[in-house]
Each structure stands twice: as structure tokens, then as C-alpha cells.
mmCIF file of C-alpha atoms in Angstrom:
data_model
loop_
_atom_site.group_PDB
_atom_site.id
_atom_site.type_symbol
_atom_site.label_atom_id
_atom_site.label_comp_id
_atom_site.label_asym_id
_atom_site.label_seq_id
_atom_site.Cartn_x
_atom_site.Cartn_y
_atom_site.Cartn_z
ATOM 1 C CA MET A 17 29.797 -8.780 16.736
ATOM 2 C CA THR A 18 26.519 -7.902 18.380
ATOM 3 C CA VAL A 19 24.113 -5.244 17.151
ATOM 4 C CA GLU A 20 24.975 -3.288 20.285
ATOM 5 C CA GLU A 21 28.696 -3.352 19.518
ATOM 6 C CA VAL A 22 28.138 -2.303 15.907
ATOM 7 C CA ALA A 23 25.827 0.493 17.061
ATOM 8 C CA ASP A 24 28.455 1.739 19.519
ATOM 9 C CA ILE A 25 31.304 1.739 17.035
ATOM 10 C CA LEU A 26 29.338 3.247 14.147
ATOM 11 C CA GLY A 27 27.468 5.726 16.313
ATOM 12 C CA LEU A 28 24.015 4.407 15.468
ATOM 13 C CA GLU A 29 20.980 5.609 17.395
ATOM 14 C CA PHE A 30 18.823 2.833 18.880
ATOM 15 C CA LEU A 31 15.132 3.491 18.235
ATOM 16 C CA ALA A 32 13.683 0.130 19.249
ATOM 17 C CA GLY A 33 14.509 -3.458 20.081
ATOM 18 C CA LYS A 34 17.344 -2.720 22.503
ATOM 19 C CA GLY A 35 16.367 -5.930 24.253
ATOM 20 C CA GLU A 36 17.558 -7.847 21.212
ATOM 21 C CA ALA A 37 20.821 -5.923 20.925
ATOM 22 C CA SER A 38 22.880 -9.013 21.698
ATOM 23 C CA HIS A 39 21.964 -10.535 18.321
ATOM 24 C CA GLN A 40 24.970 -11.338 16.182
ATOM 25 C CA VAL A 41 25.585 -9.323 13.038
ATOM 26 C CA THR A 42 26.972 -11.754 10.491
ATOM 27 C CA GLY A 43 26.667 -9.617 7.380
ATOM 28 C CA GLY A 44 25.203 -6.502 5.861
ATOM 29 C CA TYR A 45 22.742 -5.677 3.092
ATOM 30 C CA CYS A 46 22.036 -2.452 1.219
ATOM 31 C CA SER A 47 18.774 -2.046 -0.657
ATOM 32 C CA ASP A 48 15.762 0.216 -0.714
ATOM 33 C CA LEU A 49 13.555 -2.295 -2.492
ATOM 34 C CA LEU A 50 11.798 -4.552 -0.019
ATOM 35 C CA SER A 51 11.223 -7.225 -2.634
ATOM 36 C CA ASP A 52 14.968 -7.385 -3.159
ATOM 37 C CA VAL A 53 15.659 -7.691 0.574
ATOM 38 C CA MET A 54 13.069 -10.432 0.910
ATOM 39 C CA ALA A 55 14.656 -12.348 -1.941
ATOM 40 C CA ASN A 56 18.356 -11.773 -1.287
ATOM 41 C CA ALA A 57 19.209 -10.678 2.244
ATOM 42 C CA ARG A 58 20.285 -13.358 4.699
ATOM 43 C CA GLU A 59 19.508 -14.127 8.304
ATOM 44 C CA GLY A 60 21.852 -12.128 10.528
ATOM 45 C CA ASP A 61 22.391 -9.315 8.034
ATOM 46 C CA LEU A 62 22.231 -5.734 9.227
ATOM 47 C CA TRP A 63 20.027 -3.956 6.665
ATOM 48 C CA LEU A 64 20.913 -0.394 5.697
ATOM 49 C CA THR A 65 18.072 1.470 4.020
ATOM 50 C CA LEU A 66 16.293 4.789 3.453
ATOM 51 C CA GLN A 67 12.934 3.096 3.884
ATOM 52 C CA ALA A 68 11.342 3.845 7.221
ATOM 53 C CA HIS A 69 7.810 2.513 6.950
ATOM 54 C CA MET A 70 5.872 -0.278 8.645
ATOM 55 C CA ASN A 71 6.726 -2.988 6.118
ATOM 56 C CA VAL A 72 10.400 -2.594 6.954
ATOM 57 C CA VAL A 73 9.700 -4.171 10.351
ATOM 58 C CA ALA A 74 7.780 -7.019 8.718
ATOM 59 C CA VAL A 75 10.660 -7.738 6.346
ATOM 60 C CA ALA A 76 13.176 -7.715 9.213
ATOM 61 C CA THR A 77 11.095 -10.356 10.986
ATOM 62 C CA LEU A 78 10.561 -12.387 7.837
ATOM 63 C CA VAL A 79 14.231 -12.595 6.883
ATOM 64 C CA LYS A 80 15.415 -12.774 10.518
ATOM 65 C CA LEU A 81 17.747 -9.835 10.020
ATOM 66 C CA ALA A 82 20.045 -8.753 12.829
ATOM 67 C CA GLY A 83 18.499 -5.319 12.553
ATOM 68 C CA VAL A 84 17.538 -2.399 10.348
ATOM 69 C CA VAL A 85 19.422 0.889 10.155
ATOM 70 C CA VAL A 86 17.499 3.794 8.642
ATOM 71 C CA THR A 87 20.115 5.962 6.995
ATOM 72 C CA GLY A 88 20.416 9.506 5.744
ATOM 73 C CA GLY A 89 18.957 10.980 8.892
ATOM 74 C CA ARG A 90 15.466 9.998 7.773
ATOM 75 C CA GLU A 91 12.603 10.359 10.209
ATOM 76 C CA VAL A 92 10.951 7.242 11.543
ATOM 77 C CA GLU A 93 7.294 7.536 12.551
ATOM 78 C CA PRO A 94 6.455 6.673 16.183
ATOM 79 C CA ARG A 95 4.150 3.860 15.121
ATOM 80 C CA VAL A 96 6.938 2.186 13.159
ATOM 81 C CA VAL A 97 9.147 2.415 16.261
ATOM 82 C CA ALA A 98 6.337 0.928 18.344
ATOM 83 C CA LYS A 99 5.897 -1.918 15.888
ATOM 84 C CA ALA A 100 9.621 -2.691 15.929
ATOM 85 C CA GLU A 101 9.586 -2.732 19.722
ATOM 86 C CA GLU A 102 6.547 -5.001 19.730
ATOM 87 C CA LYS A 103 8.144 -7.427 17.277
ATOM 88 C CA GLY A 104 11.552 -7.357 18.944
ATOM 89 C CA VAL A 105 13.266 -5.897 15.885
ATOM 90 C CA CYS A 106 16.453 -3.852 16.359
ATOM 91 C CA LEU A 107 15.639 -0.565 14.646
ATOM 92 C CA LEU A 108 18.432 1.964 14.479
ATOM 93 C CA ARG A 109 19.076 5.260 12.815
ATOM 94 C CA SER A 110 22.039 7.180 11.426
ATOM 95 C CA ALA A 111 22.532 10.585 9.896
ATOM 96 C CA ARG A 112 25.151 9.105 7.583
ATOM 97 C CA PRO A 113 24.296 7.992 4.062
ATOM 98 C CA THR A 114 24.027 4.297 3.199
ATOM 99 C CA PHE A 115 27.272 4.289 1.203
ATOM 100 C CA GLU A 116 29.412 5.541 4.083
ATOM 101 C CA LEU A 117 27.818 3.284 6.653
ATOM 102 C CA ALA A 118 28.161 0.296 4.340
ATOM 103 C CA GLY A 119 31.860 1.024 3.997
ATOM 104 C CA ALA A 120 32.314 1.280 7.731
ATOM 105 C CA LEU A 121 30.311 -1.894 8.387
ATOM 106 C CA TRP A 122 32.266 -3.735 5.706
ATOM 107 C CA GLU A 123 35.527 -2.867 7.447
ATOM 108 C CA LEU A 124 34.187 -3.973 10.817
ATOM 109 C CA LEU A 125 32.994 -7.302 9.490
ATOM 110 C CA LYS A 126 36.258 -7.840 7.602
ATOM 111 C CA LYS A 127 38.207 -7.425 10.839
ATOM 112 C CA GLU A 128 35.987 -10.079 12.355
ATOM 113 C CA GLY A 129 36.833 -12.350 9.472
ATOM 114 C CA ARG A 130 33.327 -12.404 7.979
ATOM 115 C CA MET B 7 -29.424 15.342 -13.899
ATOM 116 C CA SER B 8 -25.958 15.486 -12.369
ATOM 117 C CA GLN B 9 -25.353 14.656 -8.741
ATOM 118 C CA VAL B 10 -22.337 14.506 -6.424
ATOM 119 C CA TYR B 11 -21.435 11.064 -5.190
ATOM 120 C CA GLN B 12 -18.947 10.786 -2.332
ATOM 121 C CA ALA B 13 -16.344 8.147 -3.081
ATOM 122 C CA ASP B 14 -13.512 6.489 -1.219
ATOM 123 C CA LEU B 15 -11.876 4.467 -3.964
ATOM 124 C CA HIS B 16 -9.108 2.882 -1.926
ATOM 125 C CA ILE B 17 -10.164 0.539 0.878
ATOM 126 C CA HIS B 18 -8.463 -2.693 1.944
ATOM 127 C CA THR B 19 -10.150 -5.795 3.314
ATOM 128 C CA ALA B 20 -8.695 -8.426 5.653
ATOM 129 C CA LEU B 21 -7.286 -10.113 2.551
ATOM 130 C CA SER B 22 -4.450 -7.595 2.644
ATOM 131 C CA PRO B 23 -2.011 -8.894 5.270
ATOM 132 C CA CYS B 24 -1.426 -5.401 6.665
ATOM 133 C CA ALA B 25 -5.156 -4.682 7.096
ATOM 134 C CA GLU B 26 -7.021 -5.358 10.300
ATOM 135 C CA ASP B 27 -9.199 -8.443 10.768
ATOM 136 C CA GLU B 28 -12.243 -6.168 11.186
ATOM 137 C CA MET B 29 -12.091 -5.196 7.500
ATOM 138 C CA ARG B 30 -14.878 -7.553 6.460
ATOM 139 C CA PRO B 31 -17.503 -6.965 3.729
ATOM 140 C CA ARG B 32 -20.569 -6.117 5.820
ATOM 141 C CA ARG B 33 -18.603 -4.073 8.335
ATOM 142 C CA ILE B 34 -16.895 -2.101 5.594
ATOM 143 C CA VAL B 35 -20.182 -1.280 3.863
ATOM 144 C CA MET B 36 -21.914 -0.262 7.101
ATOM 145 C CA ARG B 37 -18.980 1.908 8.075
ATOM 146 C CA ALA B 38 -18.997 3.460 4.613
ATOM 147 C CA VAL B 39 -22.678 4.377 4.945
ATOM 148 C CA GLU B 40 -22.067 5.819 8.426
ATOM 149 C CA ALA B 41 -19.294 7.881 6.909
ATOM 150 C CA GLY B 42 -21.642 9.218 4.229
ATOM 151 C CA LEU B 43 -20.049 7.447 1.264
ATOM 152 C CA ASP B 44 -21.955 6.484 -1.887
ATOM 153 C CA VAL B 45 -19.109 4.709 -3.656
ATOM 154 C CA ILE B 46 -16.292 2.560 -2.288
ATOM 155 C CA GLY B 47 -13.367 0.988 -4.126
ATOM 156 C CA ILE B 48 -12.030 -2.295 -2.812
ATOM 157 C CA ALA B 49 -8.295 -2.439 -3.409
ATOM 158 C CA ASP B 50 -6.414 -5.248 -1.703
ATOM 159 C CA HIS B 51 -2.734 -5.838 -2.413
ATOM 160 C CA ASN B 52 -2.311 -7.795 -5.625
ATOM 161 C CA SER B 53 -5.675 -9.560 -5.289
ATOM 162 C CA ALA B 54 -9.382 -9.034 -5.915
ATOM 163 C CA GLU B 55 -10.715 -12.142 -4.177
ATOM 164 C CA ASN B 56 -12.961 -10.214 -1.786
ATOM 165 C CA VAL B 57 -14.498 -7.694 -4.174
ATOM 166 C CA ALA B 58 -17.562 -9.763 -5.081
ATOM 167 C CA ALA B 59 -18.287 -10.445 -1.414
ATOM 168 C CA VAL B 60 -18.276 -6.716 -0.622
ATOM 169 C CA ALA B 61 -20.619 -5.974 -3.543
ATOM 170 C CA GLU B 62 -22.981 -8.751 -2.404
ATOM 171 C CA ALA B 63 -22.838 -7.488 1.167
ATOM 172 C CA ALA B 64 -23.849 -4.010 -0.024
ATOM 173 C CA LYS B 65 -26.878 -5.477 -1.837
ATOM 174 C CA ALA B 66 -27.829 -7.699 1.090
ATOM 175 C CA LEU B 67 -27.590 -4.906 3.647
ATOM 176 C CA LEU B 68 -29.881 -2.710 1.527
ATOM 177 C CA LEU B 69 -32.456 -5.529 1.155
ATOM 178 C CA GLU B 70 -32.267 -6.201 4.896
ATOM 179 C CA GLY B 71 -32.960 -2.543 5.560
ATOM 180 C CA LYS B 72 -29.725 -2.250 7.543
ATOM 181 C CA ILE B 73 -28.555 0.588 5.295
ATOM 182 C CA ASP B 74 -30.780 3.244 3.809
ATOM 183 C CA ARG B 75 -29.160 3.651 0.420
ATOM 184 C CA ALA B 76 -27.234 1.757 -2.219
ATOM 185 C CA VAL B 77 -23.445 1.724 -2.072
ATOM 186 C CA TYR B 78 -21.678 1.180 -5.361
ATOM 187 C CA VAL B 79 -18.609 -1.060 -4.945
ATOM 188 C CA VAL B 80 -15.809 -0.601 -7.469
ATOM 189 C CA PRO B 81 -14.004 -3.910 -7.993
ATOM 190 C CA GLY B 82 -10.289 -3.311 -7.879
ATOM 191 C CA MET B 83 -6.920 -4.036 -6.385
ATOM 192 C CA GLU B 84 -3.709 -2.243 -5.502
ATOM 193 C CA VAL B 85 -0.850 -3.707 -7.503
ATOM 194 C CA THR B 86 2.769 -3.369 -6.354
ATOM 195 C CA THR B 87 4.905 -2.885 -9.461
ATOM 196 C CA LYS B 88 8.437 -4.204 -9.683
ATOM 197 C CA GLU B 89 9.644 -0.681 -8.957
ATOM 198 C CA GLU B 90 7.661 -0.950 -5.697
ATOM 199 C CA VAL B 91 5.139 1.647 -6.757
ATOM 200 C CA HIS B 92 1.514 1.105 -5.785
ATOM 201 C CA VAL B 93 -1.126 1.431 -8.500
ATOM 202 C CA LEU B 94 -4.883 1.357 -7.955
ATOM 203 C CA CYS B 95 -6.530 -0.794 -10.607
ATOM 204 C CA MET B 96 -10.271 -0.318 -10.948
ATOM 205 C CA PHE B 97 -12.599 -2.335 -13.145
ATOM 206 C CA ALA B 98 -16.195 -2.231 -14.365
ATOM 207 C CA ARG B 99 -16.981 -5.774 -13.260
ATOM 208 C CA ALA B 100 -15.637 -8.234 -10.737
ATOM 209 C CA GLU B 101 -14.869 -10.677 -13.607
ATOM 210 C CA ASP B 102 -12.498 -8.156 -15.176
ATOM 211 C CA ALA B 103 -10.732 -7.632 -11.849
ATOM 212 C CA LEU B 104 -10.399 -11.406 -11.425
ATOM 213 C CA ALA B 105 -9.044 -11.825 -14.965
ATOM 214 C CA TRP B 106 -6.415 -9.181 -14.210
ATOM 215 C CA GLN B 107 -5.755 -10.940 -10.926
ATOM 216 C CA GLU B 108 -4.606 -14.012 -12.840
ATOM 217 C CA VAL B 109 -1.954 -11.921 -14.581
ATOM 218 C CA VAL B 110 -0.872 -10.462 -11.250
ATOM 219 C CA TYR B 111 -0.778 -13.834 -9.512
ATOM 220 C CA CYS B 112 1.547 -15.187 -12.216
ATOM 221 C CA ALA B 113 3.832 -12.231 -11.559
ATOM 222 C CA LEU B 114 4.181 -12.777 -7.812
ATOM 223 C CA PRO B 115 7.245 -14.578 -6.410
ATOM 224 C CA PRO B 116 6.689 -18.230 -5.494
ATOM 225 C CA GLU B 117 7.099 -17.936 -1.720
ATOM 226 C CA PRO B 118 3.981 -18.405 0.399
ATOM 227 C CA ASN B 119 2.844 -15.825 2.885
ATOM 228 C CA ASP B 120 4.361 -15.746 6.360
ATOM 229 C CA VAL B 121 1.402 -15.080 8.634
ATOM 230 C CA VAL B 122 3.487 -14.298 11.707
ATOM 231 C CA ALA B 123 5.765 -11.809 10.002
ATOM 232 C CA LEU B 124 3.313 -10.252 7.553
ATOM 233 C CA GLY B 125 -0.244 -10.908 8.680
ATOM 234 C CA ASP B 126 -3.079 -13.184 7.655
ATOM 235 C CA GLN B 127 -4.748 -13.063 4.250
ATOM 236 C CA LEU B 128 -8.462 -13.837 4.580
ATOM 237 C CA VAL B 129 -10.837 -14.615 1.722
ATOM 238 C CA LEU B 130 -14.294 -13.721 3.037
ATOM 239 C CA ASP B 131 -17.899 -14.209 2.030
ATOM 240 C CA SER B 132 -20.670 -11.619 2.045
ATOM 241 C CA ALA B 133 -21.660 -12.666 5.576
ATOM 242 C CA ASP B 134 -18.166 -11.734 6.822
ATOM 243 C CA GLU B 135 -17.201 -15.403 7.327
ATOM 244 C CA VAL B 136 -13.762 -16.707 6.412
ATOM 245 C CA ILE B 137 -13.923 -18.941 3.337
ATOM 246 C CA ARG B 138 -10.230 -19.708 3.392
ATOM 247 C CA ARG B 139 -6.862 -18.331 4.418
ATOM 248 C CA ALA B 140 -5.156 -17.428 1.170
ATOM 249 C CA ASN B 141 -1.575 -17.846 2.344
ATOM 250 C CA GLU B 142 -0.291 -19.818 -0.621
ATOM 251 C CA ARG B 143 1.058 -16.563 -2.038
ATOM 252 C CA ARG B 144 2.607 -13.487 -0.486
ATOM 253 C CA LEU B 145 0.342 -10.567 -1.436
ATOM 254 C CA MET B 146 2.700 -8.104 0.215
ATOM 255 C CA SER B 147 5.361 -8.829 -2.425
ATOM 256 C CA ALA B 148 6.210 -6.703 -5.407
ATOM 257 C CA THR B 149 5.115 -8.260 -8.691
ATOM 258 C CA SER B 150 7.484 -8.596 -11.620
ATOM 259 C CA LEU B 151 5.216 -6.250 -13.579
ATOM 260 C CA GLY B 152 6.712 -2.877 -14.441
ATOM 261 C CA LEU B 153 4.709 0.304 -14.178
ATOM 262 C CA GLU B 154 4.041 0.551 -17.890
ATOM 263 C CA GLU B 155 3.057 -3.120 -18.085
ATOM 264 C CA VAL B 156 0.471 -2.535 -15.364
ATOM 265 C CA PHE B 157 -1.030 0.457 -17.150
ATOM 266 C CA ARG B 158 -1.196 -1.465 -20.407
ATOM 267 C CA GLY B 159 -2.587 -4.610 -18.808
ATOM 268 C CA VAL B 160 -5.277 -2.790 -16.860
ATOM 269 C CA ALA B 161 -6.379 -0.953 -20.001
ATOM 270 C CA GLU B 162 -6.552 -4.268 -21.863
ATOM 271 C CA HIS B 163 -8.928 -5.514 -19.166
ATOM 272 C CA GLY B 164 -11.142 -2.454 -19.561
ATOM 273 C CA GLY B 165 -10.002 -0.883 -16.314
ATOM 274 C CA VAL B 166 -8.536 2.368 -15.056
ATOM 275 C CA ALA B 167 -5.082 2.542 -13.442
ATOM 276 C CA ILE B 168 -4.404 5.321 -10.944
ATOM 277 C CA PRO B 169 -1.034 5.585 -9.149
ATOM 278 C CA SER B 170 -1.776 5.412 -5.404
ATOM 279 C CA HIS B 171 -0.821 8.098 -2.879
ATOM 280 C CA VAL B 172 1.841 9.531 -5.197
ATOM 281 C CA ASP B 173 3.049 11.949 -2.550
ATOM 282 C CA ARG B 174 4.002 9.240 -0.079
ATOM 283 C CA ALA B 175 7.649 8.234 0.202
ATOM 284 C CA ALA B 176 6.615 4.641 0.689
ATOM 285 C CA TYR B 177 5.322 3.115 -2.554
ATOM 286 C CA GLY B 178 4.212 6.456 -3.977
ATOM 287 C CA LEU B 179 5.096 7.038 -7.633
ATOM 288 C CA LEU B 180 6.744 10.397 -6.976
ATOM 289 C CA GLY B 181 8.308 9.206 -3.732
ATOM 290 C CA VAL B 182 9.932 6.255 -5.457
ATOM 291 C CA LEU B 183 10.646 7.506 -8.979
ATOM 292 C CA GLY B 184 10.718 11.254 -8.421
ATOM 293 C CA VAL B 185 8.925 11.973 -11.698
ATOM 294 C CA ILE B 186 5.979 10.812 -13.767
ATOM 295 C CA PRO B 187 7.684 8.501 -16.270
ATOM 296 C CA GLU B 188 7.146 9.389 -19.917
ATOM 297 C CA GLU B 189 5.918 5.910 -20.774
ATOM 298 C CA ILE B 190 2.817 6.191 -18.607
ATOM 299 C CA ALA B 191 2.070 9.894 -19.017
ATOM 300 C CA PRO B 192 -0.221 9.395 -22.062
ATOM 301 C CA ARG B 193 -2.289 6.772 -20.189
ATOM 302 C CA LEU B 194 -2.597 8.785 -17.006
ATOM 303 C CA VAL B 195 -6.261 9.551 -16.298
ATOM 304 C CA ALA B 196 -5.784 10.639 -12.706
ATOM 305 C CA VAL B 197 -3.467 10.333 -9.774
ATOM 306 C CA GLU B 198 -4.261 9.653 -6.122
ATOM 307 C CA VAL B 199 -2.905 11.919 -3.418
ATOM 308 C CA SER B 200 -2.757 10.635 0.170
ATOM 309 C CA GLY B 201 -5.019 12.035 2.849
ATOM 310 C CA ARG B 202 -2.053 13.617 4.580
ATOM 311 C CA ILE B 203 -1.898 16.702 2.396
ATOM 312 C CA SER B 204 -4.407 18.746 0.480
ATOM 313 C CA VAL B 205 -4.595 18.744 -3.293
ATOM 314 C CA HIS B 206 -3.142 22.271 -3.262
ATOM 315 C CA GLN B 207 -0.184 21.215 -1.173
ATOM 316 C CA ALA B 208 0.357 18.247 -3.457
ATOM 317 C CA ILE B 209 0.597 20.486 -6.523
ATOM 318 C CA GLU B 210 2.842 22.935 -4.695
ATOM 319 C CA ARG B 211 5.276 20.231 -3.733
ATOM 320 C CA HIS B 212 5.016 18.387 -7.023
ATOM 321 C CA PRO B 213 4.433 20.836 -9.893
ATOM 322 C CA CYS B 214 4.372 17.917 -12.349
ATOM 323 C CA LEU B 215 0.877 17.159 -10.992
ATOM 324 C CA LYS B 216 -0.566 20.374 -12.377
ATOM 325 C CA GLY B 217 -3.275 19.672 -14.903
ATOM 326 C CA ILE B 218 -3.751 16.069 -13.856
ATOM 327 C CA PRO B 219 -7.049 15.161 -12.152
ATOM 328 C CA LEU B 220 -6.264 14.389 -8.504
ATOM 329 C CA ILE B 221 -8.324 12.169 -6.258
ATOM 330 C CA ARG B 222 -7.993 11.504 -2.554
ATOM 331 C CA SER B 223 -8.940 8.310 -0.772
ATOM 332 C CA SER B 224 -8.405 6.786 2.632
ATOM 333 C CA ASP B 225 -6.252 3.731 1.872
ATOM 334 C CA ALA B 226 -8.187 2.374 4.840
ATOM 335 C CA HIS B 227 -6.601 -0.578 6.615
ATOM 336 C CA TRP B 228 -9.010 -0.396 9.536
ATOM 337 C CA LEU B 229 -12.671 0.591 9.879
ATOM 338 C CA SER B 230 -12.279 4.040 11.372
ATOM 339 C CA GLU B 231 -10.187 5.082 8.371
ATOM 340 C CA VAL B 232 -12.959 4.348 5.862
ATOM 341 C CA GLY B 233 -13.979 7.661 4.318
ATOM 342 C CA ALA B 234 -11.277 9.602 6.204
ATOM 343 C CA SER B 235 -10.307 10.986 2.819
ATOM 344 C CA ARG B 236 -12.647 11.033 -0.121
ATOM 345 C CA THR B 237 -13.424 12.586 -3.473
ATOM 346 C CA GLY B 238 -16.745 13.820 -4.793
ATOM 347 C CA PHE B 239 -17.690 12.692 -8.276
ATOM 348 C CA VAL B 240 -20.235 14.718 -10.205
ATOM 349 C CA LEU B 241 -21.976 12.084 -12.306
ATOM 350 C CA GLU B 242 -24.778 12.075 -14.844
ATOM 351 C CA GLY B 243 -26.124 8.627 -14.031
ATOM 352 C CA VAL B 244 -25.810 6.078 -11.267
ATOM 353 C CA PRO B 245 -22.206 5.372 -10.291
ATOM 354 C CA SER B 246 -20.257 3.045 -12.550
ATOM 355 C CA LEU B 247 -16.641 2.816 -13.618
ATOM 356 C CA GLU B 248 -17.537 4.473 -16.907
ATOM 357 C CA GLU B 249 -19.215 7.416 -15.126
ATOM 358 C CA ILE B 250 -16.148 7.756 -12.882
ATOM 359 C CA ARG B 251 -13.814 7.675 -15.870
ATOM 360 C CA LEU B 252 -15.891 10.357 -17.623
ATOM 361 C CA ALA B 253 -15.897 12.452 -14.461
ATOM 362 C CA LEU B 254 -12.113 12.264 -14.327
ATOM 363 C CA THR B 255 -11.833 13.494 -17.888
ATOM 364 C CA GLY B 256 -14.547 16.091 -17.297
ATOM 365 C CA GLU B 257 -16.994 14.907 -19.958
ATOM 366 C CA GLY B 258 -20.499 16.248 -20.297
ATOM 367 C CA GLY B 259 -20.745 18.317 -17.151
ATOM 368 C CA ARG B 260 -19.205 15.654 -14.945
ATOM 369 C CA GLY B 261 -16.257 16.407 -12.742
ATOM 370 C CA ILE B 262 -14.580 15.953 -9.388
ATOM 371 C CA VAL B 263 -15.054 17.877 -6.161
ATOM 372 C CA GLN B 264 -12.476 17.887 -3.383
ATOM 373 C CA PHE B 265 -13.339 17.274 0.236
ATOM 374 C CA HIS B 266 -10.784 18.826 2.489
ATOM 375 C CA ALA B 267 -10.787 16.604 5.573
ATOM 376 C CA MET B 268 -7.241 15.872 6.664
ATOM 377 C CA ARG B 269 -5.968 12.721 8.283
ATOM 378 C CA ASN B 270 -4.536 13.268 11.714
ATOM 379 C CA ASP B 271 -1.854 10.570 11.903
#
């Protein structure tokens, strides 16, 4: 499943990195501690988090995540959006809380056999 | 005789991967003087390798006549606790900061830095030249040190620990933990509020801050931010960590004065 397809089905708002929307989503990760994501998330994961600051983009690049979804309707500052665009990171947003989105993403990935 | 010294106690150098390349010792000091600062605190992420160079640059620039007054440089660092809270650690001498740095280095994860993803980490000399690229460790990481451990460890090294930008959602004590934990409350000398709100607003939003000395600093990651937020320290003698500590506790006519400039970002 591509980031674009996941975004469509789950109703996620694309903030940046639409050019990379064809990246495959091979898993998901929930954490609001960047150190945890750096240590334990895998390449191709879609990261669901409340964190919306600059380092989130850096972590997405570092771990080669499929993308980052800022949950809970949190605001994302324009300069974070700009950074994501510059680095080619899929940055998305949802009003839904992490728990709900995680459940929905889990079901989607299960159907795909992941 | 007491005097007000303008201080920005939270400035990054190009050692911090997220700081701009222009954050070099001489440039930082000259910018600080332009901005009217008397005291600057160097606080890179999890490292103090550039603090001595900034202090030497301040001395050299004064001797060269390039600046017209002394700038006191507080040796420090900004530690990321395991809870992902940022804490400003300030010391009396560079040696104390470097001794604490050894503890912090042992508590960082083993992965090296990724320059492309995170930014370069430059160790500089007092002439602003690169001595080496310190990418053998990832300074952007959280350490395995808990908040209380950091407070205890800094005290053991004769320093002062001040939670950074507590009002910020990212890495701010109140943003991350929601409260001031009981374990650190007795050791709390002061708390730093970001430049984005005034001290009054900070107390309004976070009543738990009432009664705690609040300082504001720039958290400068590029030159134009140096001095963008600052705190005035009323001191009895020339600036030193001890004078600053006494000013925070209000000893002997010392105290802190707020400057109300607001960041515009």
C-alpha cells in the first residue's frame, strides 16, 4: 500500500512530501519519544505521533520511514512543513487520536497480509 | 555595588547538529556584544566540547580590541533526559562541564551521528576553525539519564540544573511531563521559559511555576537569535556561576530582572 492510498482510506491530510506519496507503507509505529522511534521503528513504517516539531522530520529521514502522521489534530508549524517538503518526507495530519488511527492502520495492513 | 548584567544563558554552537554552521565562537561573542549581552551560556546538546573555545574567543576579542567589554561565558550543555526533557546544565569551570560530559557521553546510545539526516557536529577552536567533526556519537539522542539523575549529577559536579523552555511542548518539562515531578522540586533553583511567552503568561498557563525564579533565554541556533530573549541578573561582583546562583535565590540584594522582548516566530 502506498502512503497515498493509506492517506485516502484513512482520511489523512497531506501537509508535505506529496511527491513521495508512492512510497510503500510496510508497517506502523506509535510513539511520542523520538529516542524510541530511532531505536525501534523500521524502514517503511508509518509513524503516528503527537510530536510536531523539527526533529520529527530528521527522525523520519534517519529511519527511512514511509511517513509521519501527526495525530490528535495537533498544529504543525509552517517551518516544519517546509523542512519536510525540503527533505522529501511525507508529513500528514489527522484529527483522530493515535489509538484510533493505529487500529485502522492495523486493519489495513492485515488485509494486505503484513 | 550591585549591577545588572544582561544574560542569555542558552546558546548553541555548530556542535549541536540542529544549529547553523555560523554558530562559531568568535561570531557568537561578537553577536552577543552587538546584542548588548554581558553574559552568555553555551549549551550544546549533550556536549560541552566548544565551551572553552568560546571563552577563549571572548578573551581574544577583548585583547584585540574587537569588542569593547568583557563577556562572561558560562560553560554548560543542554542534556536530553531519557524522558526527552531538556535540562540546561551550567558549571563554574569548563573542567566541571567536561567531567559531566563524560557521564553524559556514557549515557548516549552507541549509534554514530547521521550527518545527512541530523546535521553536522563541529568541534571548533577559538579562531572559529573546525578541529574535528564529532560524529562518532549522536548528540541529538536522548541519554539514558532520568531527570532526577541529571539534577543529582549536575549538583555533584558543582553545577546548576535548570529545565529548559518548560512551556514548550517539544522537550519542555511541563510539555512532556505536565507537572514538576516531586523528586526534583527540592533541587529546583530556577526554570527557563521560552522566548515565545512572557513570564506572566507562563505563570498564568502553568500555576505550578508560581514562586519559582524564572529565566528567559534565546535557545539560539543561529546568530540572529542570540540575545533575542534574555534575563537581567543583579549581581554584587563580576559575573560567575556562584553570583548567578545567588541571584536566582535572591541573596544579598541580588536578583533577576525580566526583559520583555518577544520572539516573533
